[in-house]
Amino acid sequence: MQAFRNQSRLTYLIWGGLALEIIAALITGRWTAAFVAFGTLGLSMTPLFLASRLHIHLPKSIVALAVAFVFATIFLGEVFDFYERLWWWDIALHALSAVGFGIAGFLFVFILFEGDRYAAPPWAMGLLAASIGIMIGVLWEIFEFAMDQAFGLNMQKSGLPDTMGDLIVDVIGASLGGTMGGLYLRGQALGSVSALVDEFVALNSRFFRRFRRKR
């Protein structure tokens, strides 16, 4: 598919590593590792499948970050037990992903308003973006629960304390991501975040008919 072409080296490196792990695990009879690697590979490709169906073009950097997150969360976390080896692993992943979810929520809201910076106050659009980011975080916790129940994994670790801690981090991170979106609408320079939003807008210009760069 066209969407899978011209991705970053990091994306191809992770996909290639997962494919090799699947083959090696099947040969050596490590069925759980093979299953987790296969699930990680499929889930890491999901954003591109969804984007292709919705006719949305994702910047390479967004794809790479999504692939790296899924790889670090499921494969490194479960197969190599990073959650137990590194106490901060779960917190760091949820914090970074929550910020990303908030920014993703902002891009979705921005599409709904066709790129009109003045369709609603920046704080309102930032709040909507944060709410969407928090919803994505909640859906991820449901996914972890489902995987634990269906396949005997241990993604939730300590159960309720782990889930509540993750949700608290999700709220903080998504709020930060939504705040960045609001600041972007106000014309604030946000470095790589602004560049990422500008790239997404340029790749999907048909969704942003009312977009005007604020001077």
mmCIF file of C-alpha atoms in Angstrom:
data_model
loop_
_atom_site.group_PDB
_atom_site.id
_atom_site.type_symbol
_atom_site.label_atom_id
_atom_site.label_comp_id
_atom_site.label_asym_id
_atom_site.label_seq_id
_atom_site.Cartn_x
_atom_site.Cartn_y
_atom_site.Cartn_z
ATOM 1 C CA MET A 1 0.000 0.000 0.000
ATOM 2 C CA GLN A 2 1.110 3.541 -0.740
ATOM 3 C CA ALA A 3 0.774 4.580 2.908
ATOM 4 C CA PHE A 4 3.469 2.070 3.948
ATOM 5 C CA ARG A 5 6.055 3.458 1.550
ATOM 6 C CA ASN A 6 8.653 6.117 2.308
ATOM 7 C CA GLN A 7 8.507 5.741 6.079
ATOM 8 C CA SER A 8 11.385 6.554 8.411
ATOM 9 C CA ARG A 9 14.305 4.216 9.033
ATOM 10 C CA LEU A 10 13.202 3.797 12.645
ATOM 11 C CA THR A 11 9.793 2.522 11.520
ATOM 12 C CA TYR A 12 11.289 0.009 9.100
ATOM 13 C CA LEU A 13 13.887 -1.064 11.683
ATOM 14 C CA ILE A 14 11.189 -1.867 14.258
ATOM 15 C CA TRP A 15 8.992 -3.664 11.728
ATOM 16 C CA GLY A 16 11.956 -5.690 10.485
ATOM 17 C CA GLY A 17 13.019 -6.598 14.022
ATOM 18 C CA LEU A 18 9.504 -7.746 14.892
ATOM 19 C CA ALA A 19 9.285 -9.857 11.726
ATOM 20 C CA LEU A 20 12.604 -11.552 12.564
ATOM 21 C CA GLU A 21 11.447 -12.149 16.143
ATOM 22 C CA ILE A 22 8.242 -13.797 14.891
ATOM 23 C CA ILE A 23 10.232 -16.177 12.668
ATOM 24 C CA ALA A 24 12.803 -16.953 15.386
ATOM 25 C CA ALA A 25 10.124 -17.498 18.034
ATOM 26 C CA LEU A 26 8.171 -19.870 15.797
ATOM 27 C CA ILE A 27 11.297 -21.873 14.992
ATOM 28 C CA THR A 28 12.283 -22.199 18.666
ATOM 29 C CA GLY A 29 8.743 -22.847 19.880
ATOM 30 C CA ARG A 30 8.385 -19.655 21.928
ATOM 31 C CA TRP A 31 4.709 -19.312 21.126
ATOM 32 C CA THR A 32 3.941 -16.490 23.559
ATOM 33 C CA ALA A 33 6.798 -14.358 22.223
ATOM 34 C CA ALA A 34 5.667 -15.056 18.651
ATOM 35 C CA PHE A 35 2.098 -14.052 19.502
ATOM 36 C CA VAL A 36 3.165 -10.838 21.247
ATOM 37 C CA ALA A 37 5.540 -9.909 18.414
ATOM 38 C CA PHE A 38 2.850 -10.560 15.801
ATOM 39 C CA GLY A 39 0.299 -8.538 17.774
ATOM 40 C CA THR A 40 2.782 -5.696 18.202
ATOM 41 C CA LEU A 41 3.532 -5.653 14.479
ATOM 42 C CA GLY A 42 -0.148 -5.597 13.561
ATOM 43 C CA LEU A 43 -1.053 -2.947 16.119
ATOM 44 C CA SER A 44 1.867 -0.737 15.091
ATOM 45 C CA MET A 45 0.545 -0.741 11.518
ATOM 46 C CA THR A 46 -3.004 0.135 12.588
ATOM 47 C CA PRO A 47 -2.552 3.954 12.394
ATOM 48 C CA LEU A 48 -1.493 3.662 8.752
ATOM 49 C CA PHE A 49 -4.407 1.356 7.919
ATOM 50 C CA LEU A 50 -6.884 3.756 9.535
ATOM 51 C CA ALA A 51 -5.287 6.797 7.922
ATOM 52 C CA SER A 52 -5.433 5.101 4.529
ATOM 53 C CA ARG A 53 -9.122 4.292 4.933
ATOM 54 C CA LEU A 54 -9.835 7.891 5.983
ATOM 55 C CA HIS A 55 -7.615 9.293 3.199
ATOM 56 C CA ILE A 56 -5.409 11.074 5.728
ATOM 57 C CA HIS A 57 -1.671 11.477 5.193
ATOM 58 C CA LEU A 58 0.434 11.063 8.325
ATOM 59 C CA PRO A 59 3.878 12.664 8.641
ATOM 60 C CA LYS A 60 6.707 10.153 8.942
ATOM 61 C CA SER A 61 7.527 11.432 12.410
ATOM 62 C CA ILE A 62 4.005 10.709 13.697
ATOM 63 C CA VAL A 63 4.122 7.177 12.279
ATOM 64 C CA ALA A 64 7.558 6.570 13.797
ATOM 65 C CA LEU A 65 6.437 7.782 17.216
ATOM 66 C CA ALA A 66 3.303 5.607 17.104
ATOM 67 C CA VAL A 67 5.279 2.525 16.041
ATOM 68 C CA ALA A 68 7.940 3.135 18.698
ATOM 69 C CA PHE A 69 5.268 3.561 21.386
ATOM 70 C CA VAL A 70 3.505 0.307 20.539
ATOM 71 C CA PHE A 71 6.864 -1.503 20.342
ATOM 72 C CA ALA A 72 8.022 -0.148 23.706
ATOM 73 C CA THR A 73 4.675 -0.762 25.397
ATOM 74 C CA ILE A 74 3.794 -4.256 24.256
ATOM 75 C CA PHE A 75 6.943 -5.959 22.979
ATOM 76 C CA LEU A 76 9.648 -4.509 25.240
ATOM 77 C CA GLY A 77 7.249 -4.280 28.152
ATOM 78 C CA GLU A 78 5.916 -7.830 27.934
ATOM 79 C CA VAL A 79 8.588 -9.949 26.219
ATOM 80 C CA PHE A 80 11.628 -8.287 27.814
ATOM 81 C CA ASP A 81 9.772 -7.385 31.018
ATOM 82 C CA PHE A 82 10.810 -3.725 31.012
ATOM 83 C CA TYR A 83 7.893 -2.888 33.306
ATOM 84 C CA GLU A 84 9.504 -4.908 36.088
ATOM 85 C CA ARG A 85 13.116 -4.078 35.284
ATOM 86 C CA LEU A 86 12.593 -0.308 35.043
ATOM 87 C CA TRP A 87 10.164 1.154 37.565
ATOM 88 C CA TRP A 88 9.754 4.341 35.525
ATOM 89 C CA TRP A 89 9.040 2.598 32.186
ATOM 90 C CA ASP A 90 5.230 2.561 32.487
ATOM 91 C CA ILE A 91 5.054 6.140 33.806
ATOM 92 C CA ALA A 92 7.316 7.505 31.061
ATOM 93 C CA LEU A 93 5.416 5.748 28.277
ATOM 94 C CA HIS A 94 2.036 6.905 29.520
ATOM 95 C CA ALA A 95 3.241 10.473 30.035
ATOM 96 C CA LEU A 96 4.720 10.763 26.543
ATOM 97 C CA SER A 97 1.813 8.989 24.864
ATOM 98 C CA ALA A 98 -0.735 11.122 26.729
ATOM 99 C CA VAL A 99 0.869 14.299 25.386
ATOM 100 C CA GLY A 100 0.753 12.728 21.926
ATOM 101 C CA PHE A 101 -2.910 11.805 22.391
ATOM 102 C CA GLY A 102 -3.656 15.424 23.334
ATOM 103 C CA ILE A 103 -1.931 16.684 20.192
ATOM 104 C CA ALA A 104 -3.765 14.052 18.113
ATOM 105 C CA GLY A 105 -7.010 15.279 19.674
ATOM 106 C CA PHE A 106 -6.117 18.827 18.676
ATOM 107 C CA LEU A 107 -5.478 17.777 15.064
ATOM 108 C CA PHE A 108 -8.876 16.054 15.003
ATOM 109 C CA VAL A 109 -10.606 19.166 16.372
ATOM 110 C CA PHE A 110 -8.696 21.351 13.921
ATOM 111 C CA ILE A 111 -9.947 19.179 11.057
ATOM 112 C CA LEU A 112 -13.537 19.513 12.310
ATOM 113 C CA PHE A 113 -13.214 23.300 12.143
ATOM 114 C CA GLU A 114 -11.507 23.061 8.723
ATOM 115 C CA GLY A 115 -8.455 24.838 10.097
ATOM 116 C CA ASP A 116 -10.374 27.945 11.152
ATOM 117 C CA ARG A 117 -8.342 29.419 14.027
ATOM 118 C CA TYR A 118 -11.214 31.710 14.986
ATOM 119 C CA ALA A 119 -14.112 29.238 14.937
ATOM 120 C CA ALA A 120 -13.856 28.898 18.726
ATOM 121 C CA PRO A 121 -11.659 30.365 21.476
ATOM 122 C CA PRO A 122 -8.238 28.674 21.690
ATOM 123 C CA TRP A 123 -8.979 27.504 25.252
ATOM 124 C CA ALA A 124 -12.185 25.777 24.088
ATOM 125 C CA MET A 125 -10.447 23.967 21.236
ATOM 126 C CA GLY A 126 -7.633 23.011 23.604
ATOM 127 C CA LEU A 127 -10.187 21.625 26.065
ATOM 128 C CA LEU A 128 -11.825 19.552 23.348
ATOM 129 C CA ALA A 129 -8.420 18.267 22.276
ATOM 130 C CA ALA A 130 -7.532 17.292 25.858
ATOM 131 C CA SER A 131 -10.880 15.510 26.242
ATOM 132 C CA ILE A 132 -10.237 13.452 23.121
ATOM 133 C CA GLY A 133 -6.734 12.632 24.353
ATOM 134 C CA ILE A 134 -8.109 11.466 27.695
ATOM 135 C CA MET A 135 -10.696 9.314 25.894
ATOM 136 C CA ILE A 136 -7.920 7.621 23.907
ATOM 137 C CA GLY A 137 -6.085 6.946 27.162
ATOM 138 C CA VAL A 138 -9.214 5.362 28.639
ATOM 139 C CA LEU A 139 -9.626 3.160 25.553
ATOM 140 C CA TRP A 140 -6.017 2.023 25.946
ATOM 141 C CA GLU A 141 -6.692 0.989 29.550
ATOM 142 C CA ILE A 142 -9.692 -1.005 28.327
ATOM 143 C CA PHE A 143 -7.417 -2.635 25.749
ATOM 144 C CA GLU A 144 -4.910 -3.583 28.483
ATOM 145 C CA PHE A 145 -7.706 -5.100 30.571
ATOM 146 C CA ALA A 146 -9.026 -7.060 27.587
ATOM 147 C CA MET A 147 -5.561 -8.420 26.740
ATOM 148 C CA ASP A 148 -4.987 -9.511 30.327
ATOM 149 C CA GLN A 149 -8.344 -11.250 30.537
ATOM 150 C CA ALA A 150 -8.282 -12.869 27.101
ATOM 151 C CA PHE A 151 -4.633 -13.911 26.778
ATOM 152 C CA GLY A 152 -3.328 -14.046 30.334
ATOM 153 C CA LEU A 153 -0.914 -11.128 29.954
ATOM 154 C CA ASN A 154 -0.038 -8.759 32.770
ATOM 155 C CA MET A 155 -0.334 -5.345 31.162
ATOM 156 C CA GLN A 156 -2.220 -3.888 34.122
ATOM 157 C CA LYS A 157 0.434 -5.057 36.600
ATOM 158 C CA SER A 158 -0.979 -4.122 40.022
ATOM 159 C CA GLY A 159 -4.552 -3.873 38.746
ATOM 160 C CA LEU A 160 -6.591 -0.910 39.968
ATOM 161 C CA PRO A 161 -3.639 1.135 41.355
ATOM 162 C CA ASP A 162 -1.813 0.782 38.035
ATOM 163 C CA THR A 163 -4.919 1.712 36.037
ATOM 164 C CA MET A 164 -5.710 4.756 38.175
ATOM 165 C CA GLY A 165 -2.101 5.909 38.094
ATOM 166 C CA ASP A 166 -2.070 5.586 34.303
ATOM 167 C CA LEU A 167 -5.340 7.531 34.011
ATOM 168 C CA ILE A 168 -3.986 10.340 36.196
ATOM 169 C CA VAL A 169 -0.889 10.571 33.996
ATOM 170 C CA ASP A 170 -3.139 10.458 30.907
ATOM 171 C CA VAL A 171 -5.183 13.419 32.175
ATOM 172 C CA ILE A 172 -2.065 15.479 32.882
ATOM 173 C CA GLY A 173 -0.376 14.597 29.588
ATOM 174 C CA ALA A 174 -3.480 15.068 27.440
ATOM 175 C CA SER A 175 -4.119 18.423 29.111
ATOM 176 C CA LEU A 176 -0.578 19.464 28.260
ATOM 177 C CA GLY A 177 -1.068 18.350 24.653
ATOM 178 C CA GLY A 178 -4.379 20.246 24.458
ATOM 179 C CA THR A 179 -2.689 23.328 25.928
ATOM 180 C CA MET A 180 -0.036 23.144 23.218
ATOM 181 C CA GLY A 181 -2.807 23.085 20.632
ATOM 182 C CA GLY A 182 -4.395 26.165 22.179
ATOM 183 C CA LEU A 183 -1.050 27.978 22.183
ATOM 184 C CA TYR A 184 -0.539 27.021 18.536
ATOM 185 C CA LEU A 185 -3.843 28.697 17.697
ATOM 186 C CA ARG A 186 -2.615 31.821 19.465
ATOM 187 C CA GLY A 187 0.443 31.890 17.229
ATOM 188 C CA GLN A 188 2.917 30.847 19.924
ATOM 189 C CA ALA A 189 6.189 29.310 18.729
ATOM 190 C CA LEU A 190 6.289 25.716 19.972
ATOM 191 C CA GLY A 191 9.301 24.442 18.071
ATOM 192 C CA SER A 192 8.903 20.867 16.858
ATOM 193 C CA VAL A 193 5.215 20.768 17.864
ATOM 194 C CA SER A 194 4.371 23.704 15.597
ATOM 195 C CA ALA A 195 6.447 22.162 12.800
ATOM 196 C CA LEU A 196 4.578 18.860 13.213
ATOM 197 C CA VAL A 197 1.167 20.537 13.040
ATOM 198 C CA ASP A 198 2.228 22.612 10.027
ATOM 199 C CA GLU A 199 3.449 19.460 8.249
ATOM 200 C CA PHE A 200 0.188 17.638 8.977
ATOM 201 C CA VAL A 201 -1.823 20.598 7.664
ATOM 202 C CA ALA A 202 0.307 20.787 4.508
ATOM 203 C CA LEU A 203 -0.124 17.058 3.803
ATOM 204 C CA ASN A 204 -3.899 17.237 4.313
ATOM 205 C CA SER A 205 -4.697 20.685 2.954
ATOM 206 C CA ARG A 206 -8.144 19.668 1.682
ATOM 207 C CA PHE A 207 -9.293 19.307 5.313
ATOM 208 C CA PHE A 208 -8.110 22.808 6.192
ATOM 209 C CA ARG A 209 -9.853 25.059 3.684
ATOM 210 C CA ARG A 210 -10.160 27.884 6.197
ATOM 211 C CA PHE A 211 -6.625 27.649 7.505
ATOM 212 C CA ARG A 212 -4.744 30.925 7.606
ATOM 213 C CA ARG A 213 -1.303 31.196 9.126
ATOM 214 C CA LYS A 214 -1.372 33.689 11.997
ATOM 215 C CA ARG A 215 1.339 36.302 11.708
#
